[in-house]
Amino acid sequence: KEKIGYFSTIIKEENQRMNRQVETILRASQLEKQEVELNLKPVQVHQVIHKVVDNFSLQMQEKQGSIDLQLDAVNDTIEADEVHLFNLVNNMVDNALKYSKETVPPVVKITTSSTTKHFSIRIDDNGIGMNRETLKKIFERFYRAHTGNIHNVKGFGLGLSYVKTIVEAHGGTIRAESLLGRGSTFTIEFPLKRS
């Protein structure tokens, strides 16, 4: 019974991962043809972040890691497509886990802040980091960072390309900073919903 439970959990997780990959490819092809229509409405980003974090709780437990939230934004309501926003934050946390160090429990820190005009999300990780060359290319479609034998990283190199496209479709910006061996920081800024 234990073995069946264990293997069925693995099958279920792999199935979900494959579904996400197929969705990402379909979305990428739609984005390339400019077919994506954003279903914009007022969305509270902190709620979306909490949903994403709940999704990763099991994986974090397995890796003995943690997601630290510092949701300091006074105003977290933006005009957004909730499905795409969820996928965007989900991709960012997923990447932080994919590129974590094998011997160090992953720590992901999500911080939010707001000004009168903008809402910012900052995602820091303590992963393997990237060199300058990699950093220049991470938002390109199908680009995969060379991780040598460190990692069995699964995916098609569409995640960050999709993230950048969705951020820009919402009138926002994204930037990345990283140090090889130290981790990465992604900062996303969205215009706040005008009241």
XYZ file of N, CA, C and O in Angstrom:
780
model
N 0.824 -1.211 0.000
C 0.000 0.000 0.000
C 0.855 1.256 0.000
O 0.555 2.218 -0.706
N 1.909 1.239 0.818
C 2.792 2.410 0.891
C 3.440 2.706 -0.455
O 3.492 3.847 -0.902
N 3.930 1.616 -1.113
C 4.584 1.775 -2.414
C 3.607 2.301 -3.449
O 3.939 3.182 -4.239
N 2.389 1.776 -3.446
C 1.370 2.230 -4.402
C 1.072 3.706 -4.184
O 1.001 4.489 -5.136
N 0.922 4.087 -2.924
C 0.676 5.491 -2.583
C 1.804 6.382 -3.052
O 1.576 7.436 -3.651
N 3.046 5.925 -2.818
C 4.238 6.687 -3.199
C 4.295 6.877 -4.718
O 4.458 7.991 -5.206
N 4.124 5.770 -5.449
C 4.227 5.856 -6.907
C 3.059 6.612 -7.533
O 3.226 7.325 -8.513
N 1.887 6.480 -6.948
C 0.743 7.226 -7.510
C 0.923 8.730 -7.305
O 0.533 9.532 -8.148
N 1.563 9.116 -6.190
C 1.864 10.532 -5.951
C 2.841 11.043 -7.004
O 2.659 12.127 -7.564
N 3.881 10.261 -7.286
C 4.869 10.644 -8.304
C 4.204 10.771 -9.676
O 4.416 11.751 -10.395
N 3.361 9.800 -10.020
C 2.662 9.826 -11.315
C 1.783 11.062 -11.421
O 1.773 11.751 -12.435
N 1.075 11.363 -10.340
C 0.191 12.529 -10.323
C 0.985 13.827 -10.518
O 0.617 14.686 -11.309
N 2.120 13.941 -9.799
C 2.956 15.138 -9.910
C 3.540 15.292 -11.314
O 3.565 16.377 -11.877
N 4.013 14.174 -11.886
C 4.575 14.210 -13.238
C 3.501 14.578 -14.258
O 3.753 15.314 -15.207
N 2.301 14.066 -14.042
C 1.166 14.359 -14.918
C 0.853 15.859 -14.897
O 0.663 16.480 -15.942
N 0.824 16.423 -13.695
C 0.571 17.860 -13.552
C 1.673 18.670 -14.221
O 1.409 19.672 -14.879
N 2.931 18.211 -14.066
C 4.057 18.906 -14.670
C 3.939 18.894 -16.193
O 4.122 19.915 -16.859
N 3.590 17.726 -16.756
C 3.428 17.620 -18.209
C 2.289 18.508 -18.698
O 2.401 19.156 -19.738
N 1.199 18.545 -17.944
C 0.082 19.429 -18.315
C 0.528 20.883 -18.352
O 0.168 21.634 -19.260
N 1.328 21.274 -17.343
C 1.832 22.653 -17.301
C 2.724 22.947 -18.502
O 2.664 24.020 -19.083
N 3.546 21.941 -18.890
C 4.439 22.130 -20.045
C 3.628 22.321 -21.324
O 3.930 23.201 -22.132
N 2.595 21.501 -21.513
C 1.750 21.607 -22.709
C 1.065 22.966 -22.740
O 1.045 23.649 -23.771
N 0.528 23.374 -21.585
C -0.124 24.693 -21.492
C 0.856 25.811 -21.843
O 0.513 26.743 -22.559
N 2.083 25.704 -21.347
C 3.089 26.728 -21.604
C 3.400 26.821 -23.093
O 3.499 27.917 -23.646
N 3.544 25.666 -23.759
C 3.823 25.659 -25.197
C 2.663 26.277 -25.973
O 2.858 27.101 -26.861
N 1.444 25.897 -25.605
C 0.271 26.459 -26.283
C 0.198 27.966 -26.075
O -0.066 28.727 -27.008
N 0.458 28.389 -24.836
C 0.418 29.819 -24.531
C 1.484 30.569 -25.305
O 1.252 31.647 -25.847
N 2.686 29.973 -25.382
C 3.792 30.614 -26.092
C 3.445 30.793 -27.572
O 3.721 31.840 -28.150
N 2.820 29.776 -28.175
C 2.469 29.903 -29.593
C 1.364 30.944 -29.783
O 1.364 31.692 -30.751
N 0.435 31.022 -28.832
C -0.609 32.048 -28.903
C -0.003 33.443 -28.769
O -0.362 34.364 -29.494
N 0.958 33.565 -27.836
C 1.591 34.861 -27.609
C 2.351 35.309 -28.847
O 2.361 36.476 -29.192
N 2.998 34.341 -29.519
C 3.762 34.663 -30.723
C 2.842 35.210 -31.810
O 3.194 36.096 -32.563
N 1.634 34.672 -31.872
C 0.673 35.123 -32.884
C -0.177 36.293 -32.377
O -1.116 36.699 -33.032
N 0.132 36.770 -31.183
C -0.626 37.856 -30.545
C -2.119 37.517 -30.425
O -2.981 38.347 -30.645
N -2.404 36.244 -30.097
C -3.797 35.810 -29.996
C -4.335 35.872 -28.573
O -5.505 35.647 -28.346
N -3.448 36.119 -27.615
C -3.890 36.093 -26.227
C -4.686 37.354 -25.914
O -4.240 38.462 -26.141
N -5.886 37.111 -25.420
C -6.692 38.233 -24.977
C -6.720 38.192 -23.465
O -7.147 37.206 -22.874
N -6.243 39.245 -22.861
C -6.219 39.285 -21.401
C -7.614 39.605 -20.885
O -8.270 40.520 -21.361
N -8.037 38.817 -19.918
C -9.325 39.052 -19.266
C -9.051 39.935 -18.044
O -8.874 39.438 -16.937
N -8.969 41.241 -18.279
C -8.558 42.168 -17.219
C -9.683 42.508 -16.256
O -10.803 42.799 -16.676
N -9.329 42.433 -14.972
C -10.262 42.861 -13.925
C -9.429 43.195 -12.684
O -8.256 42.821 -12.619
N -9.994 43.876 -11.697
C -9.206 44.174 -10.492
C -8.828 42.876 -9.759
O -9.683 42.043 -9.479
N -7.533 42.713 -9.517
C -7.040 41.502 -8.852
C -6.166 41.910 -7.676
O -5.329 42.811 -7.793
N -6.381 41.239 -6.537
C -5.532 41.474 -5.360
C -4.359 40.494 -5.430
O -4.540 39.278 -5.289
N -3.187 41.036 -5.677
C -2.004 40.209 -5.939
C -1.614 39.366 -4.725
O -1.185 38.225 -4.871
N -1.798 39.889 -3.522
C -1.432 39.126 -2.321
C -2.208 37.810 -2.235
O -1.650 36.780 -1.841
N -3.465 37.815 -2.642
C -4.268 36.579 -2.651
C -3.681 35.567 -3.630
O -3.595 34.370 -3.339
N -3.275 36.067 -4.795
C -2.683 35.202 -5.821
C -1.379 34.590 -5.293
O -1.140 33.386 -5.427
N -0.554 35.407 -4.650
C 0.714 34.920 -4.087
C 0.460 33.821 -3.058
O 1.121 32.780 -3.066
N -0.524 34.024 -2.180
C -0.855 33.005 -1.167
C -1.281 31.682 -1.820
O -0.897 30.605 -1.352
N -2.065 31.759 -2.898
C -2.500 30.537 -3.615
C -1.297 29.792 -4.182
O -1.209 28.566 -4.093
N -0.375 30.537 -4.781
C 0.831 29.926 -5.361
C 1.657 29.257 -4.265
O 2.080 28.109 -4.409
N 1.858 29.956 -3.158
C 2.656 29.415 -2.054
C 2.030 28.118 -1.521
O 2.740 27.140 -1.257
N 0.702 28.084 -1.395
C 0.007 26.867 -0.961
C 0.306 25.699 -1.908
O 0.485 24.566 -1.470
N 0.368 25.997 -3.206
C 0.651 24.974 -4.221
C 2.011 24.310 -4.030
O 2.195 23.169 -4.412
N 2.959 25.060 -3.495
C 4.327 24.552 -3.372
C 4.656 24.019 -1.977
O 5.784 23.626 -1.725
N 3.662 24.006 -1.083
C 3.958 23.624 0.305
C 4.523 22.202 0.417
O 5.469 21.962 1.162
N 3.972 21.250 -0.347
C 4.439 19.860 -0.292
C 5.878 19.739 -0.800
O 6.718 19.108 -0.155
N 6.162 20.388 -1.930
C 7.512 20.357 -2.501
C 8.520 20.979 -1.548
O 9.634 20.472 -1.393
N 8.126 22.072 -0.905
C 9.024 22.740 0.036
C 9.310 21.860 1.248
O 10.437 21.808 1.727
N 8.281 21.166 1.719
C 8.469 20.242 2.863
C 9.471 19.154 2.491
O 10.368 18.829 3.269
N 9.319 18.590 1.284
C 10.205 17.512 0.823
C 11.656 17.981 0.774
O 12.564 17.235 1.083
N 11.854 19.223 0.356
C 13.218 19.757 0.225
C 13.687 20.446 1.496
O 14.770 21.014 1.532
N 12.836 20.442 2.534
C 13.119 21.104 3.815
C 13.408 22.590 3.624
O 14.217 23.180 4.339
N 12.738 23.186 2.636
C 12.933 24.600 2.338
C 11.798 25.448 2.880
O 10.917 24.967 3.597
N 11.825 26.722 2.527
C 10.764 27.611 2.996
C 10.529 28.742 1.992
O 11.418 29.110 1.227
N 9.297 29.247 2.021
C 8.962 30.442 1.260
C 8.603 31.508 2.293
O 7.662 31.346 3.056
N 9.416 32.546 2.343
C 9.184 33.633 3.299
C 8.432 34.757 2.607
O 8.859 35.222 1.542
N 7.321 35.161 3.204
C 6.521 36.231 2.624
C 6.675 37.515 3.415
O 6.603 37.512 4.640
N 6.903 38.596 2.697
C 6.966 39.924 3.302
C 6.109 40.830 2.418
O 6.607 41.566 1.576
N 4.794 40.675 2.576
C 3.852 41.370 1.701
C 3.516 42.742 2.291
O 2.532 42.916 2.984
N 4.384 43.697 1.994
C 4.298 45.030 2.599
C 3.539 46.059 1.770
O 3.367 47.194 2.205
N 3.130 45.685 0.555
C 2.438 46.652 -0.305
C 1.149 47.120 0.365
O 0.341 46.300 0.806
N 0.977 48.417 0.454
C -0.238 48.985 1.045
C -1.405 48.772 0.085
O -2.517 48.435 0.482
N -1.128 48.934 -1.202
C -2.140 48.715 -2.233
C -1.671 47.568 -3.126
O -0.596 47.640 -3.715
N -2.450 46.479 -3.196
C -2.052 45.331 -4.016
C -3.074 45.027 -5.120
O -3.090 43.937 -5.669
N -3.920 46.006 -5.455
C -4.932 45.788 -6.491
C -4.445 46.323 -7.833
O -4.152 47.508 -7.968
N -4.327 45.400 -8.809
C -3.933 45.806 -10.157
C -4.973 45.305 -11.161
O -5.743 44.395 -10.855
N -5.000 45.915 -12.336
C -5.843 45.426 -13.441
C -5.077 44.264 -14.047
O -4.009 44.461 -14.624
N -5.603 43.056 -13.934
C -4.837 41.911 -14.422
C -5.738 40.771 -14.858
O -6.914 40.703 -14.503
N -5.133 39.867 -15.620
C -5.756 38.599 -15.948
C -5.305 37.636 -14.854
O -4.117 37.289 -14.772
N -6.238 37.226 -14.007
C -5.880 36.445 -12.817
C -5.190 35.127 -13.153
O -4.252 34.714 -12.475
N -5.638 34.463 -14.234
C -5.042 33.174 -14.622
C -3.586 33.372 -15.023
O -2.688 32.666 -14.563
N -3.328 34.363 -15.869
C -1.957 34.624 -16.310
C -1.086 35.112 -15.160
O 0.092 34.755 -15.072
N -1.654 35.915 -14.274
C -0.898 36.410 -13.121
C -0.494 35.248 -12.207
O 0.643 35.173 -11.741
N -1.425 34.331 -11.978
C -1.138 33.141 -11.170
C -0.008 32.336 -11.811
O 0.949 31.939 -11.153
N -0.127 32.086 -13.138
C 0.895 31.310 -13.846
C 2.257 31.981 -13.777
O 3.290 31.319 -13.643
N 2.255 33.301 -13.863
C 3.482 34.089 -13.819
C 4.202 33.885 -12.474
O 5.382 33.537 -12.438
N 3.476 34.082 -11.377
C 4.079 33.924 -10.040
C 4.478 32.457 -9.827
O 5.551 32.155 -9.291
N 3.632 31.537 -10.291
C 3.895 30.104 -10.189
C 5.207 29.751 -10.897
O 6.037 29.014 -10.359
N 5.399 30.281 -12.108
C 6.629 30.035 -12.876
C 7.862 30.522 -12.125
O 8.901 29.865 -12.131
N 7.732 31.687 -11.491
C 8.872 32.264 -10.791
C 9.291 31.401 -9.595
O 10.479 31.146 -9.387
N 8.304 30.925 -8.831
C 8.611 30.078 -7.665
C 9.136 28.717 -8.137
O 10.091 28.175 -7.582
N 8.526 28.188 -9.209
C 8.951 26.909 -9.786
C 10.420 26.983 -10.218
O 11.201 26.071 -9.954
N 10.800 28.074 -10.869
C 12.196 28.266 -11.294
C 13.140 28.318 -10.099
O 14.228 27.753 -10.138
N 12.716 29.024 -9.052
C 13.554 29.123 -7.853
C 13.832 27.730 -7.277
O 14.936 27.453 -6.821
N 12.834 26.845 -7.349
C 13.017 25.475 -6.856
C 13.859 24.643 -7.815
O 14.715 23.875 -7.403
N 13.586 24.787 -9.123
C 14.332 24.027 -10.139
C 15.822 24.294 -10.036
O 16.637 23.404 -10.208
N 16.178 25.563 -9.814
C 17.580 25.950 -9.813
C 18.128 26.138 -8.399
O 19.021 26.953 -8.169
N 17.566 25.371 -7.456
C 18.093 25.416 -6.087
C 19.325 24.509 -6.005
O 19.567 23.692 -6.885
N 20.094 24.674 -4.939
C 21.289 23.841 -4.749
C 20.871 22.502 -4.173
O 19.942 22.444 -3.365
N 21.557 21.456 -4.568
C 21.178 20.113 -4.104
C 21.439 19.908 -2.619
O 20.737 19.165 -1.970
N 22.459 20.577 -2.093
C 22.850 20.325 -0.703
C 22.327 21.368 0.279
O 22.541 21.256 1.472
N 21.659 22.398 -0.252
C 21.167 23.481 0.605
C 19.649 23.586 0.482
O 19.128 23.664 -0.625
N 18.912 23.573 1.599
C 17.452 23.730 1.509
C 17.094 25.054 0.816
O 17.676 26.092 1.133
N 16.161 25.016 -0.153
C 15.819 26.251 -0.859
C 15.065 27.245 0.027
O 14.193 26.859 0.795
N 15.446 28.495 -0.088
C 14.728 29.569 0.592
C 14.320 30.583 -0.474
O 15.163 31.114 -1.185
N 13.028 30.787 -0.594
C 12.492 31.755 -1.548
C 11.838 32.860 -0.728
O 11.054 32.584 0.177
N 12.195 34.093 -1.048
C 11.610 35.224 -0.328
C 10.807 36.051 -1.323
O 11.336 36.474 -2.346
N 9.532 36.264 -1.012
C 8.677 37.086 -1.870
C 8.306 38.346 -1.094
O 7.713 38.278 -0.022
N 8.708 39.484 -1.653
C 8.467 40.777 -1.021
C 7.619 41.634 -1.952
O 7.844 41.633 -3.158
N 6.651 42.335 -1.407
C 5.876 43.274 -2.226
C 5.964 44.670 -1.621
O 6.144 44.832 -0.411
N 5.822 45.653 -2.497
C 5.773 47.048 -2.048
C 4.940 47.829 -3.056
O 4.696 47.361 -4.168
N 4.499 49.005 -2.654
C 3.731 49.836 -3.589
C 4.048 51.306 -3.391
O 4.400 51.739 -2.293
N 3.950 52.046 -4.501
C 4.053 53.503 -4.444
C 2.659 54.010 -4.820
O 1.718 53.221 -4.881
N 2.528 55.277 -5.117
C 1.208 55.784 -5.512
C 0.809 55.258 -6.898
O -0.359 55.176 -7.219
N 1.815 54.898 -7.714
C 1.508 54.481 -9.088
C 1.837 53.025 -9.407
O 1.298 52.463 -10.369
N 2.741 52.404 -8.641
C 3.205 51.064 -9.000
C 3.131 50.054 -7.851
O 3.240 50.403 -6.693
N 2.993 48.783 -8.266
C 3.031 47.642 -7.350
C 4.242 46.796 -7.748
O 4.414 46.485 -8.924
N 5.073 46.429 -6.786
C 6.277 45.641 -7.077
C 6.267 44.307 -6.351
O 5.878 44.229 -5.185
N 6.720 43.277 -7.070
C 6.970 41.961 -6.462
C 8.455 41.682 -6.648
O 8.971 41.796 -7.764
N 9.102 41.296 -5.562
C 10.518 40.924 -5.640
C 10.637 39.476 -5.169
O 10.136 39.132 -4.090
N 11.283 38.645 -5.980
C 11.449 37.231 -5.633
C 12.936 36.921 -5.562
O 13.655 37.008 -6.558
N 13.399 36.593 -4.355
C 14.814 36.253 -4.121
C 14.930 34.763 -3.852
O 14.064 34.179 -3.179
N 16.015 34.158 -4.346
C 16.266 32.758 -3.984
C 17.739 32.573 -3.629
O 18.564 33.443 -3.905
N 18.025 31.442 -3.005
C 19.404 31.123 -2.616
C 19.939 29.996 -3.489
O 20.704 29.145 -3.050
N 19.520 30.004 -4.756
C 19.865 28.918 -5.674
C 21.255 29.012 -6.267
O 22.134 29.700 -5.752
N 21.414 28.327 -7.416
C 22.739 28.215 -8.042
C 23.170 29.505 -8.734
O 24.331 29.688 -9.038
N 22.207 30.404 -8.988
C 22.551 31.681 -9.610
C 22.945 31.547 -11.071
O 22.925 30.454 -11.635
N 23.289 32.675 -11.675
C 23.640 32.694 -13.101
C 24.819 33.626 -13.332
O 24.998 34.596 -12.606
N 25.589 33.323 -14.390
C 26.645 34.250 -14.776
C 26.056 35.336 -15.674
O 24.889 35.291 -16.041
N 26.881 36.315 -16.041
C 26.404 37.459 -16.811
C 25.854 37.069 -18.180
O 24.864 37.618 -18.646
N 26.514 36.103 -18.825
C 26.082 35.664 -20.166
C 24.685 35.054 -20.112
O 23.838 35.338 -20.949
N 24.462 34.194 -19.132
C 23.161 33.552 -18.963
C 22.096 34.591 -18.671
O 21.012 34.573 -19.246
N 22.433 35.522 -17.782
C 21.499 36.566 -17.368
C 20.979 37.374 -18.559
O 19.820 37.758 -18.599
N 21.856 37.588 -19.558
C 21.460 38.350 -20.749
C 20.412 37.616 -21.579
O 19.663 38.235 -22.322
N 20.401 36.275 -21.497
C 19.574 35.478 -22.416
C 18.333 34.844 -21.794
O 17.536 34.232 -22.492
N 18.160 34.960 -20.489
C 17.105 34.174 -19.817
C 15.681 34.458 -20.287
O 14.813 33.615 -20.137
N 15.435 35.652 -20.861
C 14.075 35.959 -21.297
C 13.811 35.564 -22.759
O 12.736 35.783 -23.283
N 14.825 34.959 -23.406
C 14.646 34.510 -24.789
C 13.870 33.201 -24.811
O 14.034 32.351 -23.935
N 13.051 33.035 -25.859
C 12.283 31.795 -25.983
C 13.217 30.614 -26.213
O 14.182 30.713 -26.950
N 12.920 29.500 -25.565
C 13.639 28.225 -25.687
C 15.064 28.263 -25.133
O 15.814 27.317 -25.298
N 15.444 29.369 -24.480
C 16.792 29.407 -23.902
C 16.819 28.592 -22.622
O 15.974 28.746 -21.754
N 17.786 27.689 -22.525
C 17.973 26.898 -21.313
C 19.372 27.155 -20.778
O 20.337 27.024 -21.516
N 19.467 27.495 -19.528
C 20.787 27.720 -18.918
C 21.540 26.400 -18.849
O 20.956 25.355 -18.572
N 22.823 26.441 -19.122
C 23.639 25.219 -19.011
C 23.960 24.999 -17.544
O 24.617 25.817 -16.914
N 23.461 23.901 -17.021
C 23.694 23.636 -15.594
C 24.647 22.463 -15.395
O 24.813 21.974 -14.298
N 25.237 21.998 -16.497
C 26.163 20.866 -16.395
C 25.455 19.662 -15.819
O 24.310 19.390 -16.136
N 26.141 18.949 -14.945
C 25.525 17.773 -14.331
C 24.921 18.080 -12.968
O 24.531 17.186 -12.243
N 24.879 19.381 -12.628
C 24.393 19.748 -11.298
C 22.947 19.324 -11.136
O 22.534 18.854 -10.109
N 22.169 19.515 -12.221
C 20.732 19.403 -12.083
C 20.054 18.656 -13.180
O 20.474 18.696 -14.315
N 18.968 18.023 -12.830
C 18.095 17.438 -13.838
C 16.929 18.414 -13.970
O 15.862 18.206 -13.421
N 17.157 19.513 -14.687
C 16.129 20.546 -14.802
C 15.238 20.237 -15.991
O 15.703 20.098 -17.107
N 13.948 20.098 -15.694
C 12.998 19.742 -16.748
C 12.308 20.995 -17.269
O 11.986 21.881 -16.505
N 12.076 21.020 -18.572
C 11.351 22.163 -19.142
C 11.811 22.460 -20.552
O 12.713 21.812 -21.078
N 11.191 23.449 -21.147
C 11.485 23.787 -22.537
C 12.126 25.153 -22.706
O 12.307 25.621 -23.812
N 12.423 25.831 -21.615
C 13.008 27.154 -21.735
C 11.989 28.201 -22.165
O 12.336 29.188 -22.790
N 10.717 27.961 -21.836
C 9.671 28.917 -22.204
C 9.185 29.747 -21.026
O 8.548 30.773 -21.215
N 9.480 29.297 -19.820
C 8.932 29.926 -18.619
C 9.163 31.416 -18.501
O 8.228 32.194 -18.360
N 10.440 31.840 -18.583
C 10.745 33.258 -18.382
C 10.371 34.115 -19.588
O 10.058 35.290 -19.447
N 10.374 33.504 -20.771
C 9.909 34.214 -21.966
C 8.420 34.526 -21.810
O 7.965 35.641 -22.081
N 7.684 33.523 -21.339
C 6.245 33.700 -21.080
C 6.020 34.770 -20.001
O 5.197 35.664 -20.156
N 6.785 34.679 -18.912
C 6.659 35.635 -17.806
C 6.855 37.065 -18.313
O 6.043 37.949 -18.041
N 7.925 37.281 -19.090
C 8.231 38.625 -19.599
C 7.100 39.131 -20.506
O 6.671 40.283 -20.401
N 6.608 38.246 -21.381
C 5.525 38.645 -22.294
C 4.284 39.052 -21.515
O 3.642 40.056 -21.829
N 3.939 38.269 -20.488
C 2.733 38.561 -19.696
C 2.914 39.843 -18.883
O 2.002 40.667 -18.793
N 4.100 40.018 -18.297
C 4.376 41.249 -17.531
C 4.194 42.461 -18.447
O 3.506 43.424 -18.100
N 4.784 42.392 -19.635
C 4.703 43.519 -20.574
C 3.282 43.725 -21.102
O 2.863 44.859 -21.322
N 2.539 42.627 -21.283
C 1.147 42.742 -21.737
C 0.295 43.477 -20.694
O -0.713 44.088 -21.026
N 0.728 43.422 -19.422
C 0.037 44.129 -18.336
C 0.611 45.533 -18.118
O 0.290 46.193 -17.133
N 1.490 45.964 -19.025
C 2.082 47.300 -18.907
C 3.176 47.382 -17.858
O 3.525 48.464 -17.383
N 3.729 46.222 -17.478
C 4.739 46.176 -16.427
C 6.150 45.971 -16.950
O 6.379 45.896 -18.162
N 7.089 45.856 -16.026
C 8.494 45.605 -16.363
C 9.039 44.496 -15.466
O 8.539 44.276 -14.358
N 10.070 43.806 -15.961
C 10.734 42.773 -15.150
C 12.238 42.914 -15.336
O 12.705 43.201 -16.433
N 12.969 42.739 -14.238
C 14.426 42.729 -14.348
C 14.991 41.634 -13.438
O 14.365 41.246 -12.451
N 16.159 41.167 -13.830
C 16.789 40.075 -13.083
C 18.204 40.460 -12.685
O 18.905 41.141 -13.426
N 18.579 40.023 -11.494
C 19.958 40.174 -11.021
C 20.370 38.812 -10.481
O 19.536 38.082 -9.950
N 21.643 38.472 -10.625
C 22.075 37.175 -10.138
C 23.572 37.129 -9.901
O 24.331 37.836 -10.557
N 23.960 36.284 -8.963
C 25.367 35.999 -8.718
C 25.538 34.488 -8.761
O 24.814 33.760 -8.069
N 26.455 34.021 -9.570
C 26.707 32.589 -9.684
C 27.068 32.017 -8.322
O 27.939 32.546 -7.634
N 26.357 30.985 -7.931
C 26.594 30.335 -6.648
C 25.888 30.981 -5.469
O 25.909 30.446 -4.359
N 25.262 32.145 -5.702
C 24.637 32.871 -4.590
C 23.111 32.965 -4.684
O 22.434 33.158 -3.679
N 22.571 32.905 -5.905
C 21.127 33.027 -6.055
C 20.740 34.147 -7.009
O 21.597 34.839 -7.560
N 19.433 34.299 -7.194
C 18.896 35.275 -8.143
C 17.798 36.122 -7.516
O 17.151 35.696 -6.562
N 17.593 37.295 -8.101
C 16.520 38.199 -7.690
C 15.784 38.676 -8.930
O 16.413 39.141 -9.886
N 14.472 38.535 -8.905
C 13.630 39.047 -9.986
C 12.722 40.121 -9.412
O 12.103 39.908 -8.362
N 12.650 41.254 -10.082
C 11.779 42.338 -9.638
C 10.791 42.657 -10.746
O 11.187 42.943 -11.876
N 9.513 42.552 -10.409
C 8.438 42.815 -11.368
C 7.651 44.017 -10.880
O 7.311 44.107 -9.701
N 7.372 44.933 -11.787
C 6.618 46.137 -11.424
C 5.397 46.264 -12.331
O 5.503 46.144 -13.547
N 4.247 46.477 -11.715
C 2.980 46.672 -12.444
C 2.406 48.040 -12.131
O 2.552 48.535 -11.003
N 1.700 48.644 -13.113
C 0.985 49.871 -12.765
C -0.202 49.528 -11.844
O -0.822 48.478 -12.020
N -0.451 50.357 -10.864
C -1.583 50.126 -9.966
C -2.882 50.476 -10.661
O -2.910 51.326 -11.555
N -3.952 49.824 -10.239
C -5.275 50.147 -10.782
C -5.644 51.563 -10.381
O -5.554 51.930 -9.223
N -6.015 52.347 -11.389
C -6.444 53.719 -11.076
C -7.839 53.683 -10.491
O -8.729 53.047 -11.037
N -8.027 54.359 -9.343
C -9.345 54.315 -8.715
C -10.253 55.402 -9.277
O -9.835 56.330 -9.892
